[in-house]
PDB file of C-alpha atoms in Angstrom:
ATOM      1  CA  MET A   1      95.547 137.087  96.979  1.00  0.00           C
ATOM      2  CA  GLY A   2      95.698 135.917  93.499  1.00  0.00           C
ATOM      3  CA  HIS A   3      98.566 136.304  91.201  1.00  0.00           C
ATOM      4  CA  ALA A   4      98.358 138.080  87.897  1.00  0.00           C
ATOM      5  CA  VAL A   5      99.353 136.036  84.922  1.00  0.00           C
ATOM      6  CA  MET A   6     100.996 137.966  82.183  1.00  0.00           C
ATOM      7  CA  THR A   7     100.863 136.420  78.623  1.00  0.00           C
ATOM      8  CA  HIS A   8     102.908 137.667  75.596  1.00  0.00           C
ATOM      9  CA  THR A   9     101.466 138.056  72.233  1.00  0.00           C
ATOM     10  CA  GLN A  10     103.555 136.094  69.611  1.00  0.00           C
ATOM     11  CA  ASN A  11     105.041 138.249  66.818  1.00  0.00           C
ATOM     12  CA  ARG A  12     103.726 136.985  63.659  1.00  0.00           C
ATOM     13  CA  SER A  13     105.580 138.806  60.850  1.00  0.00           C
ATOM     14  CA  THR A  14     104.390 136.223  58.167  1.00  0.00           C
ATOM     15  CA  VAL A  15     101.383 133.830  57.852  1.00  0.00           C
ATOM     16  CA  ASN A  16     101.124 130.891  55.702  1.00  0.00           C
ATOM     17  CA  TYR A  17      98.198 131.371  53.513  1.00  0.00           C
ATOM     18  CA  ASP A  18      97.681 127.528  53.090  1.00  0.00           C
ATOM     19  CA  THR A  19      97.048 127.232  56.859  1.00  0.00           C
ATOM     20  CA  LEU A  20      94.163 129.765  56.829  1.00  0.00           C
ATOM     21  CA  PRO A  21      90.707 128.241  56.757  1.00  0.00           C
ATOM     22  CA  THR A  22      89.121 128.173  53.282  1.00  0.00           C
ATOM     23  CA  GLY A  23      86.727 131.089  54.059  1.00  0.00           C
ATOM     24  CA  THR A  24      89.490 133.219  55.341  1.00  0.00           C
ATOM     25  CA  GLN A  25      91.705 132.390  52.215  1.00  0.00           C
ATOM     26  CA  ASP A  26      88.616 133.420  50.001  1.00  0.00           C
ATOM     27  CA  LEU A  27      88.339 136.610  51.905  1.00  0.00           C
ATOM     28  CA  VAL A  28      92.097 137.419  51.749  1.00  0.00           C
ATOM     29  CA  ASP A  29      91.975 136.781  47.981  1.00  0.00           C
ATOM     30  CA  TYR A  30      88.776 139.079  47.629  1.00  0.00           C
ATOM     31  CA  LEU A  31      90.441 141.791  49.771  1.00  0.00           C
ATOM     32  CA  LEU A  32      93.734 141.869  48.020  1.00  0.00           C
ATOM     33  CA  ALA A  33      91.934 142.038  44.641  1.00  0.00           C
ATOM     34  CA  GLN A  34      90.043 145.003  45.875  1.00  0.00           C
ATOM     35  CA  ALA A  35      93.137 146.672  47.086  1.00  0.00           C
ATOM     36  CA  ASP A  36      94.868 146.029  43.938  1.00  0.00           C
ATOM     37  CA  ASN A  37      92.099 147.844  41.899  1.00  0.00           C
ATOM     38  CA  THR A  38      90.938 150.601  44.201  1.00  0.00           C
ATOM     39  CA  ALA A  39      91.729 154.189  43.031  1.00  0.00           C
ATOM     40  CA  ASN A  40      90.626 155.541  46.634  1.00  0.00           C
ATOM     41  CA  ALA A  41      93.523 155.946  49.026  1.00  0.00           C
ATOM     42  CA  ASN A  42      91.182 155.728  52.040  1.00  0.00           C
ATOM     43  CA  GLU A  43      89.629 152.626  50.812  1.00  0.00           C
ATOM     44  CA  TYR A  44      93.114 151.105  50.221  1.00  0.00           C
ATOM     45  CA  GLU A  45      94.179 151.637  53.797  1.00  0.00           C
ATOM     46  CA  THR A  46      90.828 150.211  55.204  1.00  0.00           C
ATOM     47  CA  LEU A  47      91.375 147.082  53.070  1.00  0.00           C
ATOM     48  CA  MET A  48      94.954 146.626  54.100  1.00  0.00           C
ATOM     49  CA  ALA A  49      94.018 147.205  57.801  1.00  0.00           C
ATOM     50  CA  SER A  50      91.175 144.492  57.289  1.00  0.00           C
ATOM     51  CA  LEU A  51      93.740 142.131  55.786  1.00  0.00           C
ATOM     52  CA  ILE A  52      96.118 142.636  58.583  1.00  0.00           C
ATOM     53  CA  ALA A  53      93.368 142.068  61.154  1.00  0.00           C
ATOM     54  CA  ILE A  54      92.178 139.020  59.344  1.00  0.00           C
ATOM     55  CA  THR A  55      95.514 137.295  58.901  1.00  0.00           C
ATOM     56  CA  GLY A  56      96.823 138.190  62.284  1.00  0.00           C
ATOM     57  CA  ILE A  57     100.205 139.626  61.099  1.00  0.00           C
ATOM     58  CA  THR A  58     101.779 141.901  63.481  1.00  0.00           C
ATOM     59  CA  GLY A  59     104.489 144.472  63.171  1.00  0.00           C
ATOM     60  CA  VAL A  60     103.592 145.601  59.769  1.00  0.00           C
ATOM     61  CA  ARG A  61     105.425 148.968  59.123  1.00  0.00           C
ATOM     62  CA  HIS A  62     103.239 150.951  56.613  1.00  0.00           C
ATOM     63  CA  ASN A  63      99.846 149.071  56.729  1.00  0.00           C
ATOM     64  CA  ASP A  64     100.815 147.190  53.481  1.00  0.00           C
ATOM     65  CA  ILE A  65     100.927 143.330  53.122  1.00  0.00           C
ATOM     66  CA  ARG A  66     101.321 141.010  50.171  1.00  0.00           C
ATOM     67  CA  LYS A  67     101.173 137.258  49.256  1.00  0.00           C
ATOM     68  CA  CYS A  68     104.391 136.053  48.160  1.00  0.00           C
ATOM     69  CA  ALA A  69     104.608 135.896  44.304  1.00  0.00           C
ATOM     70  CA  CYS A  70     107.436 133.544  44.168  1.00  0.00           C
ATOM     71  CA  GLN A  71     107.453 131.442  40.947  1.00  0.00           C
ATOM     72  CA  ALA A  72     110.319 129.288  41.982  1.00  0.00           C
ATOM     73  CA  CYS A  73     108.514 127.448  44.896  1.00  0.00           C
ATOM     74  CA  TYR A  74     104.928 128.848  44.756  1.00  0.00           C
ATOM     75  CA  CYS A  75     105.386 130.073  48.379  1.00  0.00           C
ATOM     76  CA  THR A  76     102.196 131.003  50.087  1.00  0.00           C
ATOM     77  CA  ARG A  77     103.484 133.260  52.796  1.00  0.00           C
ATOM     78  CA  ILE A  78     101.770 136.539  53.430  1.00  0.00           C
ATOM     79  CA  PHE A  79     104.167 139.282  54.611  1.00  0.00           C
ATOM     80  CA  ASP A  80     104.810 142.919  55.365  1.00  0.00           C
ATOM     81  CA  ALA A  81     105.431 144.471  51.807  1.00  0.00           C
ATOM     82  CA  ASP A  82     107.935 146.858  53.288  1.00  0.00           C
ATOM     83  CA  ALA A  83     110.108 144.062  54.828  1.00  0.00           C
ATOM     84  CA  PRO A  84     113.616 145.265  54.038  1.00  0.00           C
ATOM     85  CA  ASP A  85     114.608 141.967  52.301  1.00  0.00           C
ATOM     86  CA  ALA A  86     111.318 141.505  50.204  1.00  0.00           C
ATOM     87  CA  LEU A  87     112.293 141.492  46.525  1.00  0.00           C
ATOM     88  CA  VAL A  88     110.170 143.308  43.779  1.00  0.00           C
ATOM     89  CA  THR A  89     109.427 140.700  40.953  1.00  0.00           C
ATOM     90  CA  GLU A  90     106.907 142.608  39.072  1.00  0.00           C
ATOM     91  CA  GLU A  91     106.016 146.329  39.011  1.00  0.00           C
ATOM     92  CA  SER A  92     102.468 147.283  39.709  1.00  0.00           C
ATOM     93  CA  ASP A  93     101.980 148.571  36.079  1.00  0.00           C
ATOM     94  CA  GLY A  94      98.621 150.292  36.546  1.00  0.00           C
ATOM     95  CA  TYR A  95      97.647 148.482  39.699  1.00  0.00           C
ATOM     96  CA  ASN A  96      98.303 149.081  43.426  1.00  0.00           C
ATOM     97  CA  LEU A  97      99.960 145.761  44.307  1.00  0.00           C
ATOM     98  CA  GLY A  98     103.351 145.134  42.758  1.00  0.00           C
ATOM     99  CA  ARG A  99     104.405 141.570  42.878  1.00  0.00           C
ATOM    100  CA  LEU A 100     107.095 140.665  45.600  1.00  0.00           C
ATOM    101  CA  GLN A 101     108.976 137.819  46.859  1.00  0.00           C
ATOM    102  CA  CYS A 102     108.799 137.284  50.662  1.00  0.00           C
ATOM    103  CA  PRO A 103     112.196 137.929  52.389  1.00  0.00           C
ATOM    104  CA  ASP A 104     112.938 134.020  52.598  1.00  0.00           C
ATOM    105  CA  CYS A 105     112.397 133.377  48.962  1.00  0.00           C
ATOM    106  CA  ALA A 106     114.349 136.325  48.018  1.00  0.00           C
ATOM    107  CA  ASP A 107     117.163 135.112  49.982  1.00  0.00           C
ATOM    108  CA  GLU A 108     116.924 131.555  48.916  1.00  0.00           C
ATOM    109  CA  HIS A 109     115.988 131.943  45.234  1.00  0.00           C
ATOM    110  CA  PRO A 110     115.735 135.582  44.236  1.00  0.00           C
ATOM    111  CA  ARG A 111     113.884 136.361  41.035  1.00  0.00           C
ATOM    112  CA  PRO A 112     114.315 140.321  40.469  1.00  0.00           C
ATOM    113  CA  VAL A 113     112.472 142.230  37.843  1.00  0.00           C
ATOM    114  CA  GLU A 114     113.739 141.444  34.468  1.00  0.00           C
ATOM    115  CA  ASP A 115     114.629 144.446  32.244  1.00  0.00           C
TER     116      ASP A 115
END
């Protein structure tokens, strides 16, 4: 009798954009731009679900991801926009996607929104 082998999926709460293949990077950029500009909530949800599937990020709380907007180190991490330690660096101002620092950058060199 054979033995069942159980594998565990690794939790990937962040993905480094630079490690994605060029075609995937282009698709991520395109889908993020579409999500940023859509006025349709259903389309936004579909775009975010596609981005999550393409990047392989797991454990996303509210179907919302961002590419880090850190100006200090130009981090290329893609992460859960609702991560508790993410830091808003620029309000959305007429668009859907505000600019956020990933939790690591927010911890190491925070750049909060300037008044």
